[in-house]
Short mmCIF file of C-alpha atoms and ligand atoms in Angstrom, two decimals:
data_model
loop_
_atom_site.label_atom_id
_atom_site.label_comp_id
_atom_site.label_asym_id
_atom_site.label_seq_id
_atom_site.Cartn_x
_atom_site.Cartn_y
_atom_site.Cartn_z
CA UNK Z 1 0.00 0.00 0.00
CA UNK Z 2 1.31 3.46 -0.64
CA UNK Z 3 1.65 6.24 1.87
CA UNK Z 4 -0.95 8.47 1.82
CA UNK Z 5 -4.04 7.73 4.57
CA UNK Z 6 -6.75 6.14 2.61
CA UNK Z 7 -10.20 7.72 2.25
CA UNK Z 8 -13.57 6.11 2.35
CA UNK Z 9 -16.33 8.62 1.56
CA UNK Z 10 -20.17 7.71 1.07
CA UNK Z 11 -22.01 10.17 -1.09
CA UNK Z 12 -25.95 9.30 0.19
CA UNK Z 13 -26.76 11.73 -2.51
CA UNK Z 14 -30.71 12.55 -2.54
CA UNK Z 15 -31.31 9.55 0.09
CA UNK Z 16 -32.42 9.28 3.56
CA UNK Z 17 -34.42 11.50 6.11
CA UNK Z 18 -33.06 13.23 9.12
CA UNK Z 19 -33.67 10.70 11.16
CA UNK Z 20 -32.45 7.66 8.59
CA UNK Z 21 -29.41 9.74 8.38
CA UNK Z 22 -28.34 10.13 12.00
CA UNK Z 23 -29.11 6.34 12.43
CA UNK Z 24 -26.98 5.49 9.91
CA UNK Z 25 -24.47 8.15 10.92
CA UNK Z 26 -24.37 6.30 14.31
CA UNK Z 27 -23.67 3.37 12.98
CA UNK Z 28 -21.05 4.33 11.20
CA UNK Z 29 -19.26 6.08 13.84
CA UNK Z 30 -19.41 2.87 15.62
CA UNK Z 31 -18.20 0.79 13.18
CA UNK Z 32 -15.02 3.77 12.80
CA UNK Z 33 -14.32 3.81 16.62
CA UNK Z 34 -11.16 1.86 15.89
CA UNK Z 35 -9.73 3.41 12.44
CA UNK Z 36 -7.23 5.21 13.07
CA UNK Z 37 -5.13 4.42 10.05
CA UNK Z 38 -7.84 5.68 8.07
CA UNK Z 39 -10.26 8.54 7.26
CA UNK Z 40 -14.05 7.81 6.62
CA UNK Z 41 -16.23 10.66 5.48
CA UNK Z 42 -20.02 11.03 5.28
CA UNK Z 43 -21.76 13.14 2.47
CA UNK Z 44 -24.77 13.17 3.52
CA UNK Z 45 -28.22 15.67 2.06
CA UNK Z 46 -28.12 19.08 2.61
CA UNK Z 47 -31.32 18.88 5.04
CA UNK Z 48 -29.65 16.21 7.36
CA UNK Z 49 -26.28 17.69 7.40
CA UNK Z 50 -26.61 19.98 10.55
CA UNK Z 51 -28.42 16.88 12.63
CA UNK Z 52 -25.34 14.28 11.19
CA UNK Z 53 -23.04 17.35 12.00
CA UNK Z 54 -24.03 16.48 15.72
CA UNK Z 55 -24.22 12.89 15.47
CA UNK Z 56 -20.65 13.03 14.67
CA UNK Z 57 -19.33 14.92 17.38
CA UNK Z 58 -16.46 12.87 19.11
CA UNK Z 59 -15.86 11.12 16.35
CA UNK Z 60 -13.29 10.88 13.63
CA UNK Z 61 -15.82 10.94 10.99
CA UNK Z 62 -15.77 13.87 8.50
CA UNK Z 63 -18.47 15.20 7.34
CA UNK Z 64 -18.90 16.58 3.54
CA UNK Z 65 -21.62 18.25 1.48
CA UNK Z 66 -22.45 17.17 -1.93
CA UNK Z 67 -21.62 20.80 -3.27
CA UNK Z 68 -21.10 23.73 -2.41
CA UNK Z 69 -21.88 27.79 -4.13
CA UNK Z 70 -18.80 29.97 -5.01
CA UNK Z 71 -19.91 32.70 -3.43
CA UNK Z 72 -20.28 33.30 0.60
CA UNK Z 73 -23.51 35.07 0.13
CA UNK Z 74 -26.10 37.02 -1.99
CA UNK Z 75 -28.74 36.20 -4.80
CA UNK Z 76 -28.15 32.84 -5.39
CA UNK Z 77 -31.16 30.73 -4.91
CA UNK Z 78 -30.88 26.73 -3.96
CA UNK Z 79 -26.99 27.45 -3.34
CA UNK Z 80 -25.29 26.84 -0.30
CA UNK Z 81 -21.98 28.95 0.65
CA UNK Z 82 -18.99 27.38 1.95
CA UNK Z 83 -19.30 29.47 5.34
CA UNK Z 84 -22.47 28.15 5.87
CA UNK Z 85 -21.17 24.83 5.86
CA UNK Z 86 -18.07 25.30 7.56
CA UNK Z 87 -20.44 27.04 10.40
CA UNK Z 88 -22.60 23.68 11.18
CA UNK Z 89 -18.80 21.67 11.08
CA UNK Z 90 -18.60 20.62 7.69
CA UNK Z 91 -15.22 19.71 6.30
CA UNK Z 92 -15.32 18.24 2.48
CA UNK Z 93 -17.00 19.15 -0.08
CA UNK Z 94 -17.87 17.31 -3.39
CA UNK Z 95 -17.67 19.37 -6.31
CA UNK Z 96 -18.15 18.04 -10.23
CA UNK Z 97 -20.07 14.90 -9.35
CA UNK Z 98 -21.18 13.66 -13.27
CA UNK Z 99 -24.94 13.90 -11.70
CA UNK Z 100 -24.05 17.51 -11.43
CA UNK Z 101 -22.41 17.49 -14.83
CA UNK Z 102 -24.91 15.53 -16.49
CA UNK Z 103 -27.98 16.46 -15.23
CA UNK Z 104 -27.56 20.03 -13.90
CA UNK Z 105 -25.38 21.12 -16.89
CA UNK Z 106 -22.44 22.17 -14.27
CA UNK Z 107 -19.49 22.96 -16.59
CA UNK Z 108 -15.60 22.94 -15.87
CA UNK Z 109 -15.47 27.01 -15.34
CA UNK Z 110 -18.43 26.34 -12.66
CA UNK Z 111 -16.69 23.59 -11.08
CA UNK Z 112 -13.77 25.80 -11.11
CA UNK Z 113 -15.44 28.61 -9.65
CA UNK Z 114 -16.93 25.84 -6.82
CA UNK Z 115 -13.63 24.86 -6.44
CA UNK Z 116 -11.48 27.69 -5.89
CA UNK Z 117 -14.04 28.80 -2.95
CA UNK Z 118 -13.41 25.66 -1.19
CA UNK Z 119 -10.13 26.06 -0.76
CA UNK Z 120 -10.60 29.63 0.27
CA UNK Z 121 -13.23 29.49 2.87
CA UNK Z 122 -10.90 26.19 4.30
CA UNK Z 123 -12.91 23.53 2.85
CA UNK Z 124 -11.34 20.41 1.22
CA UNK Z 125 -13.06 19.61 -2.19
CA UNK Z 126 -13.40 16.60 -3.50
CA UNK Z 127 -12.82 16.58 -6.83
CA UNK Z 128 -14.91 14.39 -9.18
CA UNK Z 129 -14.00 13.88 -12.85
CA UNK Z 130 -14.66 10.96 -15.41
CA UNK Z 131 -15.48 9.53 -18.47
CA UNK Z 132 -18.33 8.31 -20.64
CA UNK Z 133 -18.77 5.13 -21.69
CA UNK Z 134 -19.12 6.79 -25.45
CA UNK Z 135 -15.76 8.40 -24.66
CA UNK Z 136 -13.85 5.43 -23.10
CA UNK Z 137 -15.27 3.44 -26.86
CA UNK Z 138 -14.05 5.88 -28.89
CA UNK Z 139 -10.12 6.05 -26.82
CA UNK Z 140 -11.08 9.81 -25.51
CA UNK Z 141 -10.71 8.55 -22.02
CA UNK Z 142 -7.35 10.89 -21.65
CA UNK Z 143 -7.99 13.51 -23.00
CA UNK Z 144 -11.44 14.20 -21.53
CA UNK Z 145 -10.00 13.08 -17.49
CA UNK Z 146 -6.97 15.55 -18.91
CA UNK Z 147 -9.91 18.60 -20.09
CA UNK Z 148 -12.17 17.78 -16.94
CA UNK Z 149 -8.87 18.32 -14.54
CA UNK Z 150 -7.28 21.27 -16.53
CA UNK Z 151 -10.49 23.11 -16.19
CA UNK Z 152 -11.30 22.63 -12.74
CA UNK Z 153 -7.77 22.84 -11.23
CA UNK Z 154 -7.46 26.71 -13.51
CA UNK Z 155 -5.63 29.43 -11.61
CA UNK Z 156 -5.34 27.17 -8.35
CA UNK Z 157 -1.83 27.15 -7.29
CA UNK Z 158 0.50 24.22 -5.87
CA UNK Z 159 -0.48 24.54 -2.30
CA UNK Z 160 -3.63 24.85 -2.97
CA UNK Z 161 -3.78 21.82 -4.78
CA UNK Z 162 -2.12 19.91 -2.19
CA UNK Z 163 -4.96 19.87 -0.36
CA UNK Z 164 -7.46 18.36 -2.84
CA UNK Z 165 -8.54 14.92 -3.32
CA UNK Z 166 -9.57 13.79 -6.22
CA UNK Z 167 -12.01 11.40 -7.31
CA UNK Z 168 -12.10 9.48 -10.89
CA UNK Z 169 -15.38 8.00 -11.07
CA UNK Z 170 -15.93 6.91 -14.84
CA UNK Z 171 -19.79 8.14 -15.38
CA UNK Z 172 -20.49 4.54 -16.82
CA UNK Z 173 -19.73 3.03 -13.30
CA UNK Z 174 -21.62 4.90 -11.93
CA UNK Z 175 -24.73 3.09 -9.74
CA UNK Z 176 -24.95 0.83 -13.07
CA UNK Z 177 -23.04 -2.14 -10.90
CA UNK Z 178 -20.22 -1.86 -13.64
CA UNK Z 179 -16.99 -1.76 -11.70
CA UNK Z 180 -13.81 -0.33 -13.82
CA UNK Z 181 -11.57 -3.18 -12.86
CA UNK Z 182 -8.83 -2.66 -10.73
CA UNK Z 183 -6.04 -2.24 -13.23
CA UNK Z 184 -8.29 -0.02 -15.71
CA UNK Z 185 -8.80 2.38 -12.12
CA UNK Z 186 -5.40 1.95 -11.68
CA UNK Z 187 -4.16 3.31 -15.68
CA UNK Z 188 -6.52 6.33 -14.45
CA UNK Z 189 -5.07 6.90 -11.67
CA UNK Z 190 -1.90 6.69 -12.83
CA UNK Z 191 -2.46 9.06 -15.94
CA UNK Z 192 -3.85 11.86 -13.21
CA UNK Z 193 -1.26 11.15 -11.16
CA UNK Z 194 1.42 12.07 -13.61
CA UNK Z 195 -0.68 15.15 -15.07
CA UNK Z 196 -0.84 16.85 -11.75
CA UNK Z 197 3.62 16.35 -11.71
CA UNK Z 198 3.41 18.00 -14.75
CA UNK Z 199 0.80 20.80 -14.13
CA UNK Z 200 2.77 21.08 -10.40
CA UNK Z 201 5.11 19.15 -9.10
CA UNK Z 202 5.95 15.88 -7.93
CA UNK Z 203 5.54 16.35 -4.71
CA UNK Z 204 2.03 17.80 -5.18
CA UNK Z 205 1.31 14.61 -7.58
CA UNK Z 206 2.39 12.36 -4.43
CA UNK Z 207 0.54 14.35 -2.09
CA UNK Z 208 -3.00 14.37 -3.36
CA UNK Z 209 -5.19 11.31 -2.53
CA UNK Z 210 -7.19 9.99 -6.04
CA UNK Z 211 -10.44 8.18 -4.95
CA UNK Z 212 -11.83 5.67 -7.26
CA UNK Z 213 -15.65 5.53 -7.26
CA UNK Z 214 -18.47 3.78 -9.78
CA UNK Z 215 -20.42 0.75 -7.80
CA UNK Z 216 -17.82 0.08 -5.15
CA UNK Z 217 -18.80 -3.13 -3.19
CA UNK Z 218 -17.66 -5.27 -0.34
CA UNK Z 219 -16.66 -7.75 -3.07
CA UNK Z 220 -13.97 -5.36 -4.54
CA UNK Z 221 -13.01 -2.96 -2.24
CA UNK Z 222 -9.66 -4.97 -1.33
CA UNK Z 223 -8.57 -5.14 -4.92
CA UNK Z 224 -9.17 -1.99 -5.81
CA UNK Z 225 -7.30 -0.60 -2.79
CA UNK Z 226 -4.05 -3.35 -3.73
CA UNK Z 227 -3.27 -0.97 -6.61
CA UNK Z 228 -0.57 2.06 -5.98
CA UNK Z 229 -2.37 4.78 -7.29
CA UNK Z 230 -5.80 4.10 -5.81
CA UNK Z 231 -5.99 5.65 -2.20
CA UNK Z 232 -9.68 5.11 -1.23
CA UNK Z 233 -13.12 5.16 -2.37
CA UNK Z 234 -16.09 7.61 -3.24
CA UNK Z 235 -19.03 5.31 -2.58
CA UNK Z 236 -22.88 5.68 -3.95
CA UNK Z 237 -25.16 3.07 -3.52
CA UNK Z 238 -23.31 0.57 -0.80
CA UNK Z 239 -22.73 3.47 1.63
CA UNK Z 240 -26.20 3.31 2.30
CA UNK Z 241 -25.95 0.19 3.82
CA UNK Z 242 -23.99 -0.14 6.85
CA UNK Z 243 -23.44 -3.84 6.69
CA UNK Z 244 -21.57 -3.17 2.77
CA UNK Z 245 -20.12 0.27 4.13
CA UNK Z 246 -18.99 -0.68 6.53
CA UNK Z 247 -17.07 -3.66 4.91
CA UNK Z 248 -15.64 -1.20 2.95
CA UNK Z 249 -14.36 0.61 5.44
CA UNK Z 250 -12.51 -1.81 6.65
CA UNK Z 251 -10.66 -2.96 2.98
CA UNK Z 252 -7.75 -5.61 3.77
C1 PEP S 301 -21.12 8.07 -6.62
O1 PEP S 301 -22.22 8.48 -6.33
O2 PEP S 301 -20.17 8.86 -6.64
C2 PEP S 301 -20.96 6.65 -6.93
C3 PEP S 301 -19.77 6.23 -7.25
O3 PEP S 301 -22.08 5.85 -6.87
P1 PEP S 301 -22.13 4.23 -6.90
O4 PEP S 301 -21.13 3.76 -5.86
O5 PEP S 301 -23.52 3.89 -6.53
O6 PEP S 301 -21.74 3.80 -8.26
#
């Protein structure tokens, strides 16, 4: 296994109500009392974040949102400003997720703008960026993961970028129960991994922790996590559970 502290985040997306959440919150902080070679993180909706938030307290668990506005305040309706998530304890924030691409039309100079207000108001974001299946068939995997990181990483400089993780979820993964198998995550991985040396520096490229995620199970968490690029997981559908998340959690 490589050096950097491995990751496990669960992105509930638009799943659970308050009191779902803090169950499952619970649960999970139970099943993290002993990780300490590890960091877990919980994305969980907007309307269950401050009650989670609480659940949480005393526990190593982060807590993320699922995005976050560029601005601190003003005329921006349905956003939510990174102080007003750092104010109820949040610590992460997803930004680029493909349902946000895909469905919400998000583009790389909004995930950009997202982005670069993380890091300002002290938030970590969590990068998402990844392929189509029409683009992995017609051998534009590169250059769209190359476009998709270009764009989003604009004008943020190399301590900045220290701080992000990234995640490289290939859209066609995505909740479809496809899995990108472990040496296609790791190729990824590997190819980002070398971009960010050459947009930074190596020691920025080494620093920054590269989530896979698309249908991560209990059945192939551990081989994902074998390969040297891959330092954790952005999980969907199986962090609902905490009998699968919490199997993933604890890859060997
Ligand atoms: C996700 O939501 O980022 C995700 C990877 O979902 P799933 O694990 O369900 O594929």
């Amino acid at each position: 296994m490589n050096r950097r502290r491995p990751l496990l985040a669960g992105n509930w997306k638009m799943h659970l109500n308050i009191p779902q959440a803090v169950e499952l919150a619970h649960a999970v902080t139970a099943a993290c009392a002993d990780c300490t070679d590890r960091d877990v993180m919980l994305a969980p909706p907007f309307t269950a974040l401050a009650s989670v938030a609480l659940a949480l307290q005393g526990s190593s668990v982060l807590l993320g949102s699922q995005n976050v506005a560029w601005e601190a305040q003003g005329a921006f309706t349905g956003e939510i400003s990174p102080p007003m998530l750092t104010d109820i304890g949040v610590h992460m924030a997803i930004i680029g997720h493909s349902e946000r691409r895909q469905i919400f039309f998000e583009d790389d100079a909004m995930i950009n703008r997202r982005l670069r207000a993380t890091l300002e108001f002290g938030l970590i974001p969590v990068l998402c960026i990844g392929e189509t299946l029409q683009d992995r068939e017609s051998g534009a995997t590169f250059t769209v993961l190359e476009k998709q990181l270009r764009g989003a990483l604009q004008d943020v400089v190399p301590e900045q970028a220290e701080q992000i993780v990234l995640a490289y979820e290939p859209v066609w993964a995505i909740g479809t129960g496809k899995t990108a198998s472990a040496e296609q995550a790791q190729e990824a991985h590997h190819f980002l991994r070398s971009l960010l040396a050459g947009m930074y520096n190596k020691k920025v490229a080494e620093s920054i922790r590269v989530l896979y995620g698309g249908s991560v199970k209990p059945d192939n968490i551990d081989i994902l996590m074998t390969q040297a690029d891959i330092d954790g997981a952005l999980v969907g559908g199986a962090a609902l559970s905490i009998d699968s998340f919490k199997r993933i959690i604890r890859f060997q």
